[in-house]
């Protein structure tokens, strides 16, 4: 049966007595994903200042949201081969350095080829970093991968909530939004000095040669959850990228206030993932995934349709609580199903979510220019309901074909 490969890598098992330990590799993964998440989360809150400085419309701004997806698509196509050729350690450190260079180029936004090229580079490098880190921790922790991947996303949430706060604070102090990028470039340099000698192992050898193992077809249910991940990424990053503009143009907050209010989404995401890391020890990922989606739908509906600004902020917070656990639970299910092909699975996930990042921001940006940000932002609700339907169907199929995993 196609799910036999999950017998030792099942992230949905919660009854194992194997202790979960955080070694130096685990901490390195947490710190680097925090670095990645901060830079990714910074683009949305800085965009109102970026657009005002250079006079860009929504569509031109959306190119900077979608450009990383182009790089991510390239990683999704060749990433697994690069990791097999050069190793996960090289992928992690070179990916981190590429992120720093890409965001430095973003700061030259007056020259679109430079700023968009920087975002393409950041997308390629960041996706390589994320895929190699997730694969390394998934292999390192085995059946406890759900704990590691959930905590990985806790660290991401903690860093991401700092982005709107620091950007708005630096703007208010007169330093400018660019200081928020420089700060985390320095952070990366410090991480390299501290952790550069940490070993990042490749996957254990099996009876099949590595190339043969990676070339096996991925299980059909892996692709079901990969499709769910496409929609999850569209939901999460549409909220993040366009949230500040929505709060300013549709809800009525002042620009700096709107950018700072996005902190509530990231605070909620951090709280949600902290709660999720505890619930993962008691409940299966299938249950947590569908519950998180219901909460995300309720929160976003309130954000989008609330009659008062205060209720909109409450909806933003609720949306953050629910959205926080969508990606970690879905990626845990997908990697558990494809446990013996984790590098190939991560590369395909990277390709899938990059396609989502390429399309969703452009769609919302184009719609916002045509019909306004108020109505365009409602597209997120459509993404959410389609994702909910797919989750129900995928969970049902998993229970039928592999009850032990569901």
CSV table of C-alpha atoms in Angstrom, one decimal:
chain,number,residue,atom,x,y,z
A,1,UNK,CA,0.0,0.0,0.0
A,2,UNK,CA,1.3,3.5,-0.8
A,3,UNK,CA,1.1,4.6,2.8
A,4,UNK,CA,3.4,2.0,4.1
A,5,UNK,CA,6.3,4.4,3.8
A,6,UNK,CA,4.8,6.4,6.8
A,7,UNK,CA,5.2,3.6,9.3
A,8,UNK,CA,8.2,5.3,11.0
A,9,UNK,CA,7.7,8.9,9.9
A,10,UNK,CA,4.0,9.3,10.8
A,11,UNK,CA,3.6,12.8,12.1
A,12,UNK,CA,0.1,12.0,13.2
A,13,UNK,CA,1.0,9.4,15.8
A,14,UNK,CA,0.9,11.0,19.3
A,15,UNK,CA,1.2,7.9,21.5
A,16,UNK,CA,5.0,7.3,21.1
A,17,UNK,CA,7.1,7.4,24.2
A,18,UNK,CA,10.1,8.7,22.2
A,19,UNK,CA,11.1,12.0,23.8
A,20,UNK,CA,11.3,15.2,21.8
A,21,UNK,CA,14.7,16.8,22.1
A,22,UNK,CA,15.9,20.1,20.7
A,23,UNK,CA,19.5,19.8,19.7
A,24,UNK,CA,21.7,22.5,18.1
A,25,UNK,CA,20.4,21.7,14.6
A,26,UNK,CA,16.9,22.1,15.8
A,27,UNK,CA,17.7,25.5,17.4
A,28,UNK,CA,19.5,26.6,14.2
A,29,UNK,CA,16.4,25.6,12.2
A,30,UNK,CA,14.2,27.7,14.5
A,31,UNK,CA,16.4,30.7,14.3
A,32,UNK,CA,16.8,30.6,10.6
A,33,UNK,CA,13.1,30.1,9.9
A,34,UNK,CA,12.5,33.1,12.2
A,35,UNK,CA,14.9,35.1,10.0
A,36,UNK,CA,13.1,33.9,6.8
A,37,UNK,CA,9.6,34.6,8.3
A,38,UNK,CA,10.5,38.1,9.4
A,39,UNK,CA,11.7,39.2,6.0
A,40,UNK,CA,8.7,37.6,4.3
A,41,UNK,CA,6.3,39.3,6.7
A,42,UNK,CA,8.0,42.7,6.3
A,43,UNK,CA,6.9,43.1,2.7
A,44,UNK,CA,3.2,43.7,3.5
A,45,UNK,CA,3.6,46.3,6.3
A,46,UNK,CA,6.3,48.2,4.4
A,47,UNK,CA,4.4,48.3,1.1
A,48,UNK,CA,2.2,51.4,1.9
A,49,UNK,CA,5.5,53.4,2.6
A,50,UNK,CA,7.1,51.8,-0.5
A,51,UNK,CA,4.2,52.7,-2.7
A,52,UNK,CA,4.0,56.3,-1.4
A,53,UNK,CA,7.8,56.8,-1.8
A,54,UNK,CA,7.9,55.6,-5.4
A,55,UNK,CA,4.3,56.3,-6.6
A,56,UNK,CA,3.4,52.7,-7.5
A,57,UNK,CA,-0.2,51.4,-7.9
A,58,UNK,CA,-1.6,48.2,-6.4
A,59,UNK,CA,-0.6,46.2,-9.5
A,60,UNK,CA,3.0,47.4,-9.5
A,61,UNK,CA,3.3,46.7,-5.8
A,62,UNK,CA,1.8,43.2,-6.3
A,63,UNK,CA,4.7,42.4,-8.6
A,64,UNK,CA,7.0,42.5,-5.5
A,65,UNK,CA,4.6,40.1,-3.7
A,66,UNK,CA,4.6,37.7,-6.6
A,67,UNK,CA,8.2,37.9,-7.6
A,68,UNK,CA,9.4,35.6,-4.8
A,69,UNK,CA,7.1,33.0,-6.2
A,70,UNK,CA,9.0,33.0,-9.5
A,71,UNK,CA,12.2,32.1,-7.6
A,72,UNK,CA,10.3,29.6,-5.5
A,73,UNK,CA,9.0,27.8,-8.6
A,74,UNK,CA,12.6,27.4,-9.8
A,75,UNK,CA,13.5,25.9,-6.4
A,76,UNK,CA,10.5,23.6,-6.6
A,77,UNK,CA,11.8,22.3,-10.0
A,78,UNK,CA,15.5,21.9,-9.2
A,79,UNK,CA,15.7,22.2,-5.4
A,80,UNK,CA,15.7,18.5,-4.6
A,81,UNK,CA,18.6,17.9,-7.1
A,82,UNK,CA,20.5,20.8,-5.7
A,83,UNK,CA,20.2,19.4,-2.2
A,84,UNK,CA,21.3,15.9,-3.3
A,85,UNK,CA,24.2,17.4,-5.1
A,86,UNK,CA,25.5,20.0,-2.6
A,87,UNK,CA,23.9,18.9,0.7
A,88,UNK,CA,21.4,20.4,3.1
A,89,UNK,CA,24.0,22.4,4.9
A,90,UNK,CA,25.0,24.3,1.8
A,91,UNK,CA,21.3,24.8,0.9
A,92,UNK,CA,20.6,26.3,4.3
A,93,UNK,CA,23.5,28.8,4.5
A,94,UNK,CA,23.5,29.8,0.8
A,95,UNK,CA,19.7,30.2,1.0
A,96,UNK,CA,20.0,32.5,4.0
A,97,UNK,CA,22.7,34.6,2.3
A,98,UNK,CA,20.6,34.9,-0.8
A,99,UNK,CA,17.7,36.1,1.2
A,100,UNK,CA,19.8,38.9,2.7
A,101,UNK,CA,21.1,40.0,-0.8
A,102,UNK,CA,17.6,39.9,-2.3
A,103,UNK,CA,16.1,42.1,0.4
A,104,UNK,CA,19.0,44.6,0.1
A,105,UNK,CA,18.1,44.9,-3.6
A,106,UNK,CA,14.4,45.6,-2.6
A,107,UNK,CA,15.5,48.8,-1.0
A,108,UNK,CA,16.4,50.2,-4.5
A,109,UNK,CA,12.7,50.2,-5.4
A,110,UNK,CA,13.1,53.2,-7.7
A,111,UNK,CA,14.6,50.8,-10.2
A,112,UNK,CA,12.0,48.1,-10.8
A,113,UNK,CA,14.4,45.5,-12.3
A,114,UNK,CA,16.6,45.7,-9.2
A,115,UNK,CA,13.8,45.5,-6.6
A,116,UNK,CA,11.8,42.8,-8.5
A,117,UNK,CA,15.0,40.9,-9.3
A,118,UNK,CA,15.9,41.0,-5.6
A,119,UNK,CA,12.5,39.5,-4.7
A,120,UNK,CA,13.0,36.7,-7.3
A,121,UNK,CA,16.4,35.9,-5.7
A,122,UNK,CA,14.9,36.1,-2.2
A,123,UNK,CA,12.1,33.7,-3.3
A,124,UNK,CA,14.6,31.2,-4.7
A,125,UNK,CA,16.9,31.4,-1.8
A,126,UNK,CA,14.2,31.5,0.9
A,127,UNK,CA,12.4,28.5,-0.5
A,128,UNK,CA,15.7,26.5,-0.7
A,129,UNK,CA,16.3,27.5,3.0
A,130,UNK,CA,12.8,26.5,4.1
A,131,UNK,CA,12.7,23.2,2.2
A,132,UNK,CA,16.2,22.1,3.4
A,133,UNK,CA,15.4,23.1,7.0
A,134,UNK,CA,12.0,21.3,7.1
A,135,UNK,CA,13.5,18.2,5.6
A,136,UNK,CA,16.4,18.2,8.0
A,137,UNK,CA,14.1,18.6,11.1
A,138,UNK,CA,11.6,16.1,9.7
A,139,UNK,CA,14.3,13.4,9.4
A,140,UNK,CA,16.0,14.4,12.7
A,141,UNK,CA,12.8,14.0,14.7
A,142,UNK,CA,11.0,11.3,12.8
A,143,UNK,CA,7.6,10.5,14.3
A,144,UNK,CA,7.9,13.6,16.4
A,145,UNK,CA,8.1,15.8,13.3
A,146,UNK,CA,4.7,17.4,14.0
A,147,UNK,CA,6.2,18.9,17.3
A,148,UNK,CA,9.3,20.2,15.5
A,149,UNK,CA,7.4,21.6,12.6
A,150,UNK,CA,4.8,23.3,14.8
A,151,UNK,CA,7.6,24.8,17.0
A,152,UNK,CA,9.4,25.8,13.8
A,153,UNK,CA,6.3,27.8,12.9
A,154,UNK,CA,6.0,29.2,16.4
A,155,UNK,CA,9.5,30.7,15.9
A,156,UNK,CA,8.3,32.0,12.5
A,157,UNK,CA,5.3,33.7,14.1
A,158,UNK,CA,7.4,35.3,16.9
A,159,UNK,CA,9.7,36.9,14.3
A,160,UNK,CA,6.9,37.8,11.9
A,161,UNK,CA,5.0,39.8,14.5
A,162,UNK,CA,8.1,42.0,15.0
A,163,UNK,CA,8.0,43.1,11.3
A,164,UNK,CA,5.0,45.5,11.4
A,165,UNK,CA,6.0,46.8,14.8
A,166,UNK,CA,9.6,47.6,13.8
A,167,UNK,CA,8.6,49.1,10.5
A,168,UNK,CA,6.0,51.4,12.0
A,169,UNK,CA,8.3,52.2,14.9
A,170,UNK,CA,11.3,53.1,12.7
A,171,UNK,CA,9.0,55.2,10.5
A,172,UNK,CA,7.7,57.1,13.5
A,173,UNK,CA,11.3,57.7,14.8
A,174,UNK,CA,12.2,59.0,11.4
A,175,UNK,CA,14.8,56.3,10.7
A,176,UNK,CA,12.7,54.8,7.8
A,177,UNK,CA,11.5,51.3,7.0
A,178,UNK,CA,14.8,50.2,5.5
A,179,UNK,CA,16.3,50.0,9.0
A,180,UNK,CA,14.0,47.0,9.7
A,181,UNK,CA,15.7,45.1,6.8
A,182,UNK,CA,19.2,46.0,7.8
A,183,UNK,CA,18.5,44.8,11.4
A,184,UNK,CA,17.8,41.3,10.3
A,185,UNK,CA,20.7,41.1,7.8
A,186,UNK,CA,22.9,41.7,10.9
A,187,UNK,CA,21.0,39.0,12.7
A,188,UNK,CA,21.8,36.5,10.0
A,189,UNK,CA,25.5,37.4,10.2
A,190,UNK,CA,25.5,36.7,13.9
A,191,UNK,CA,23.7,33.3,13.3
A,192,UNK,CA,26.4,32.3,10.9
A,193,UNK,CA,29.2,33.1,13.4
A,194,UNK,CA,27.5,31.1,16.1
A,195,UNK,CA,26.1,28.1,14.2
A,196,UNK,CA,28.4,27.7,11.1
A,197,UNK,CA,29.9,24.4,12.3
A,198,UNK,CA,26.6,22.7,13.0
A,199,UNK,CA,26.3,19.5,11.0
A,200,UNK,CA,23.2,19.2,8.9
A,201,UNK,CA,22.8,15.5,8.0
A,202,UNK,CA,21.4,14.1,4.7
A,203,UNK,CA,18.6,11.6,4.9
A,204,UNK,CA,19.5,8.0,6.0
A,205,UNK,CA,20.2,5.5,3.3
A,206,UNK,CA,17.6,2.9,2.5
A,207,UNK,CA,17.6,-0.2,0.4
A,208,UNK,CA,17.1,2.1,-2.7
A,209,UNK,CA,19.7,4.4,-4.0
A,210,UNK,CA,19.0,8.1,-3.2
A,211,UNK,CA,18.3,9.0,-6.8
A,212,UNK,CA,16.0,6.1,-7.3
A,213,UNK,CA,14.2,6.8,-4.0
A,214,UNK,CA,13.6,10.4,-4.9
A,215,UNK,CA,12.3,9.5,-8.4
A,216,UNK,CA,9.5,7.3,-7.1
A,217,UNK,CA,6.1,8.8,-7.6
A,218,UNK,CA,4.8,10.6,-4.5
A,219,UNK,CA,1.6,9.1,-3.0
A,220,UNK,CA,-1.7,10.5,-4.4
A,221,UNK,CA,-2.8,11.7,-1.0
A,222,UNK,CA,0.4,13.8,-0.7
A,223,UNK,CA,-0.9,15.8,-3.7
A,224,UNK,CA,-4.3,16.2,-2.1
A,225,UNK,CA,-2.7,18.0,0.9
A,226,UNK,CA,-0.3,19.8,-1.5
A,227,UNK,CA,-3.4,21.3,-3.1
A,228,UNK,CA,-4.7,22.3,0.3
A,229,UNK,CA,-1.3,24.0,1.0
A,230,UNK,CA,-1.6,26.0,-2.2
A,231,UNK,CA,-4.9,27.6,-0.9
A,232,UNK,CA,-3.5,28.0,2.6
A,233,UNK,CA,-0.6,30.0,1.3
A,234,UNK,CA,-3.0,32.1,-0.8
A,235,UNK,CA,-5.1,32.8,2.3
A,236,UNK,CA,-2.2,33.6,4.7
A,237,UNK,CA,-0.2,35.8,2.4
A,238,UNK,CA,-3.1,37.6,0.9
A,239,UNK,CA,-4.1,38.6,4.4
A,240,UNK,CA,-0.5,39.6,5.2
A,241,UNK,CA,0.4,41.4,2.0
A,242,UNK,CA,-2.8,43.4,1.6
A,243,UNK,CA,-3.9,43.8,5.2
A,244,UNK,CA,-2.3,47.1,5.9
A,245,UNK,CA,-3.7,48.6,2.7
A,246,UNK,CA,-7.2,47.2,3.5
A,247,UNK,CA,-7.1,48.7,7.0
A,248,UNK,CA,-6.0,52.1,5.6
A,249,UNK,CA,-8.3,52.3,2.5
A,250,UNK,CA,-11.3,50.3,3.5
A,251,UNK,CA,-11.5,50.5,7.3
A,252,UNK,CA,-10.2,54.1,7.6
A,253,UNK,CA,-7.0,53.9,9.8
A,254,UNK,CA,-4.1,56.2,9.2
A,255,UNK,CA,-1.3,54.7,7.2
A,256,UNK,CA,1.2,54.2,10.0
A,257,UNK,CA,-1.5,52.9,12.3
A,258,UNK,CA,-2.7,50.5,9.7
A,259,UNK,CA,0.8,49.1,9.2
A,260,UNK,CA,1.3,48.8,13.0
A,261,UNK,CA,-2.1,47.1,13.5
A,262,UNK,CA,-0.9,44.1,11.4
A,263,UNK,CA,1.0,43.2,14.5
A,264,UNK,CA,-2.2,41.9,15.9
A,265,UNK,CA,-2.3,39.3,13.2
A,266,UNK,CA,1.2,38.1,14.0
A,267,UNK,CA,0.6,38.2,17.7
A,268,UNK,CA,-2.5,36.0,17.2
A,269,UNK,CA,-0.5,33.7,14.9
A,270,UNK,CA,2.2,33.3,17.6
A,271,UNK,CA,-0.5,32.5,20.3
A,272,UNK,CA,-2.2,30.2,17.9
A,273,UNK,CA,0.9,28.2,17.2
A,274,UNK,CA,1.9,28.1,20.8
A,275,UNK,CA,-1.5,26.6,21.5
A,276,UNK,CA,-1.2,24.4,18.5
A,277,UNK,CA,2.1,23.0,19.7
A,278,UNK,CA,0.4,21.8,22.8
A,279,UNK,CA,-2.7,20.5,21.1
A,280,UNK,CA,-0.5,18.5,18.6
A,281,UNK,CA,0.5,16.3,21.6
A,282,UNK,CA,-3.2,15.4,22.2
A,283,UNK,CA,-5.0,15.6,18.9
A,284,UNK,CA,-4.3,14.4,15.3
A,285,UNK,CA,-3.3,16.9,12.6
A,286,UNK,CA,-6.4,16.1,10.6
A,287,UNK,CA,-8.6,17.3,13.5
A,288,UNK,CA,-6.5,20.4,14.2
A,289,UNK,CA,-6.4,21.4,10.5
A,290,UNK,CA,-10.2,21.5,10.0
A,291,UNK,CA,-10.7,23.2,13.3
A,292,UNK,CA,-8.1,25.9,12.4
A,293,UNK,CA,-9.8,26.5,9.1
A,294,UNK,CA,-13.2,27.1,10.7
A,295,UNK,CA,-11.7,29.7,13.1
A,296,UNK,CA,-9.8,31.4,10.2
A,297,UNK,CA,-13.0,31.7,8.2
A,298,UNK,CA,-14.9,33.2,11.1
A,299,UNK,CA,-12.1,35.7,11.8
A,300,UNK,CA,-11.6,36.9,8.3
A,301,UNK,CA,-15.4,37.2,7.7
A,302,UNK,CA,-15.5,39.6,10.7
A,303,UNK,CA,-12.4,41.5,9.5
A,304,UNK,CA,-13.8,42.0,6.1
A,305,UNK,CA,-17.5,42.8,6.9
A,306,UNK,CA,-17.3,44.3,10.4
A,307,UNK,CA,-19.4,47.5,10.9
A,308,UNK,CA,-16.8,49.2,13.1
A,309,UNK,CA,-13.0,49.5,13.0
A,310,UNK,CA,-12.7,47.8,16.5
A,311,UNK,CA,-14.5,44.7,15.3
A,312,UNK,CA,-12.3,44.6,12.2
A,313,UNK,CA,-9.2,44.5,14.4
A,314,UNK,CA,-10.9,41.7,16.4
A,315,UNK,CA,-11.5,39.8,13.2
A,316,UNK,CA,-7.9,40.3,12.2
A,317,UNK,CA,-6.8,38.8,15.5
A,318,UNK,CA,-9.2,35.8,15.1
A,319,UNK,CA,-8.0,35.2,11.6
A,320,UNK,CA,-4.5,35.1,12.8
A,321,UNK,CA,-5.4,32.5,15.5
A,322,UNK,CA,-6.9,30.2,13.0
A,323,UNK,CA,-4.6,30.8,10.1
A,324,UNK,CA,-1.5,30.1,12.3
A,325,UNK,CA,-2.1,26.4,12.4
A,326,UNK,CA,-3.1,25.8,8.8
A,327,UNK,CA,0.4,25.5,7.3
A,328,UNK,CA,2.1,23.5,10.1
A,329,UNK,CA,-0.7,20.9,10.3
A,330,UNK,CA,-1.0,20.5,6.5
A,331,UNK,CA,2.7,20.3,5.9
A,332,UNK,CA,3.0,17.7,8.7
A,333,UNK,CA,0.3,15.6,7.1
A,334,UNK,CA,1.9,15.9,3.6
A,335,UNK,CA,5.4,15.0,4.8
A,336,UNK,CA,4.2,12.2,7.0
A,337,UNK,CA,2.5,10.6,3.9
A,338,UNK,CA,5.8,11.0,1.9
A,339,UNK,CA,8.2,10.2,4.8
A,340,UNK,CA,10.8,8.3,2.7
A,341,UNK,CA,10.8,11.0,0.0
A,342,UNK,CA,10.9,14.1,2.2
A,343,UNK,CA,13.3,16.1,0.0
A,344,UNK,CA,11.3,15.5,-3.1
A,345,UNK,CA,8.1,16.1,-1.2
A,346,UNK,CA,9.4,19.4,0.1
A,347,UNK,CA,10.5,20.5,-3.4
A,348,UNK,CA,7.0,19.8,-4.7
A,349,UNK,CA,5.4,21.6,-1.9
A,350,UNK,CA,7.7,24.6,-2.6
A,351,UNK,CA,6.7,24.5,-6.3
A,352,UNK,CA,3.0,24.3,-5.3
A,353,UNK,CA,3.0,27.2,-2.8
A,354,UNK,CA,5.2,29.3,-5.1
A,355,UNK,CA,2.6,29.0,-7.8
A,356,UNK,CA,0.1,30.2,-5.3
A,357,UNK,CA,2.2,33.1,-4.3
A,358,UNK,CA,2.7,34.0,-7.9
A,359,UNK,CA,-1.1,34.1,-8.7
A,360,UNK,CA,-2.8,35.2,-5.5
A,361,UNK,CA,-1.2,38.6,-4.9
A,362,UNK,CA,-1.5,39.5,-8.6
A,363,UNK,CA,-5.1,38.5,-8.6
A,364,UNK,CA,-5.9,40.7,-5.5
A,365,UNK,CA,-3.7,43.6,-6.8
A,366,UNK,CA,-5.4,43.6,-10.2
A,367,UNK,CA,-8.9,43.3,-8.7
A,368,UNK,CA,-8.1,46.1,-6.2
A,369,UNK,CA,-7.1,48.5,-9.0
A,370,UNK,CA,-10.4,47.6,-10.8
A,371,UNK,CA,-13.0,47.3,-8.0
A,372,UNK,CA,-11.2,48.6,-4.9
A,373,UNK,CA,-9.4,46.9,-2.0
A,374,UNK,CA,-12.7,46.4,-0.1
A,375,UNK,CA,-14.2,44.0,-2.6
A,376,UNK,CA,-10.9,42.5,-3.8
A,377,UNK,CA,-9.9,41.5,-0.3
A,378,UNK,CA,-13.1,39.4,-0.1
A,379,UNK,CA,-11.4,36.9,-2.5
A,380,UNK,CA,-9.8,35.4,0.6
A,381,UNK,CA,-13.2,34.1,1.7
A,382,UNK,CA,-13.5,32.2,-1.5
A,383,UNK,CA,-10.0,30.7,-1.0
A,384,UNK,CA,-11.0,29.6,2.5
A,385,UNK,CA,-14.2,27.9,1.6
A,386,UNK,CA,-12.6,25.9,-1.3
A,387,UNK,CA,-9.8,24.9,1.1
A,388,UNK,CA,-12.3,23.8,3.7
A,389,UNK,CA,-14.0,21.5,1.2
A,390,UNK,CA,-10.6,20.0,0.1
A,391,UNK,CA,-9.6,19.4,3.7
A,392,UNK,CA,-12.8,17.5,4.4
A,393,UNK,CA,-12.3,15.4,1.3
A,394,UNK,CA,-8.6,14.7,1.9
A,395,UNK,CA,-9.2,13.8,5.6
A,396,UNK,CA,-12.0,11.5,4.5
A,397,UNK,CA,-9.7,9.8,2.0
A,398,UNK,CA,-7.0,9.4,4.6
A,399,UNK,CA,-9.3,7.8,7.1
A,400,UNK,CA,-10.5,5.3,4.5
A,401,UNK,CA,-7.1,4.4,3.1
A,402,UNK,CA,-4.9,4.7,6.1
A,403,UNK,CA,-7.0,4.9,9.3
A,404,UNK,CA,-3.9,4.9,11.5
A,405,UNK,CA,-2.7,8.2,10.1
A,406,UNK,CA,-6.0,10.0,10.3
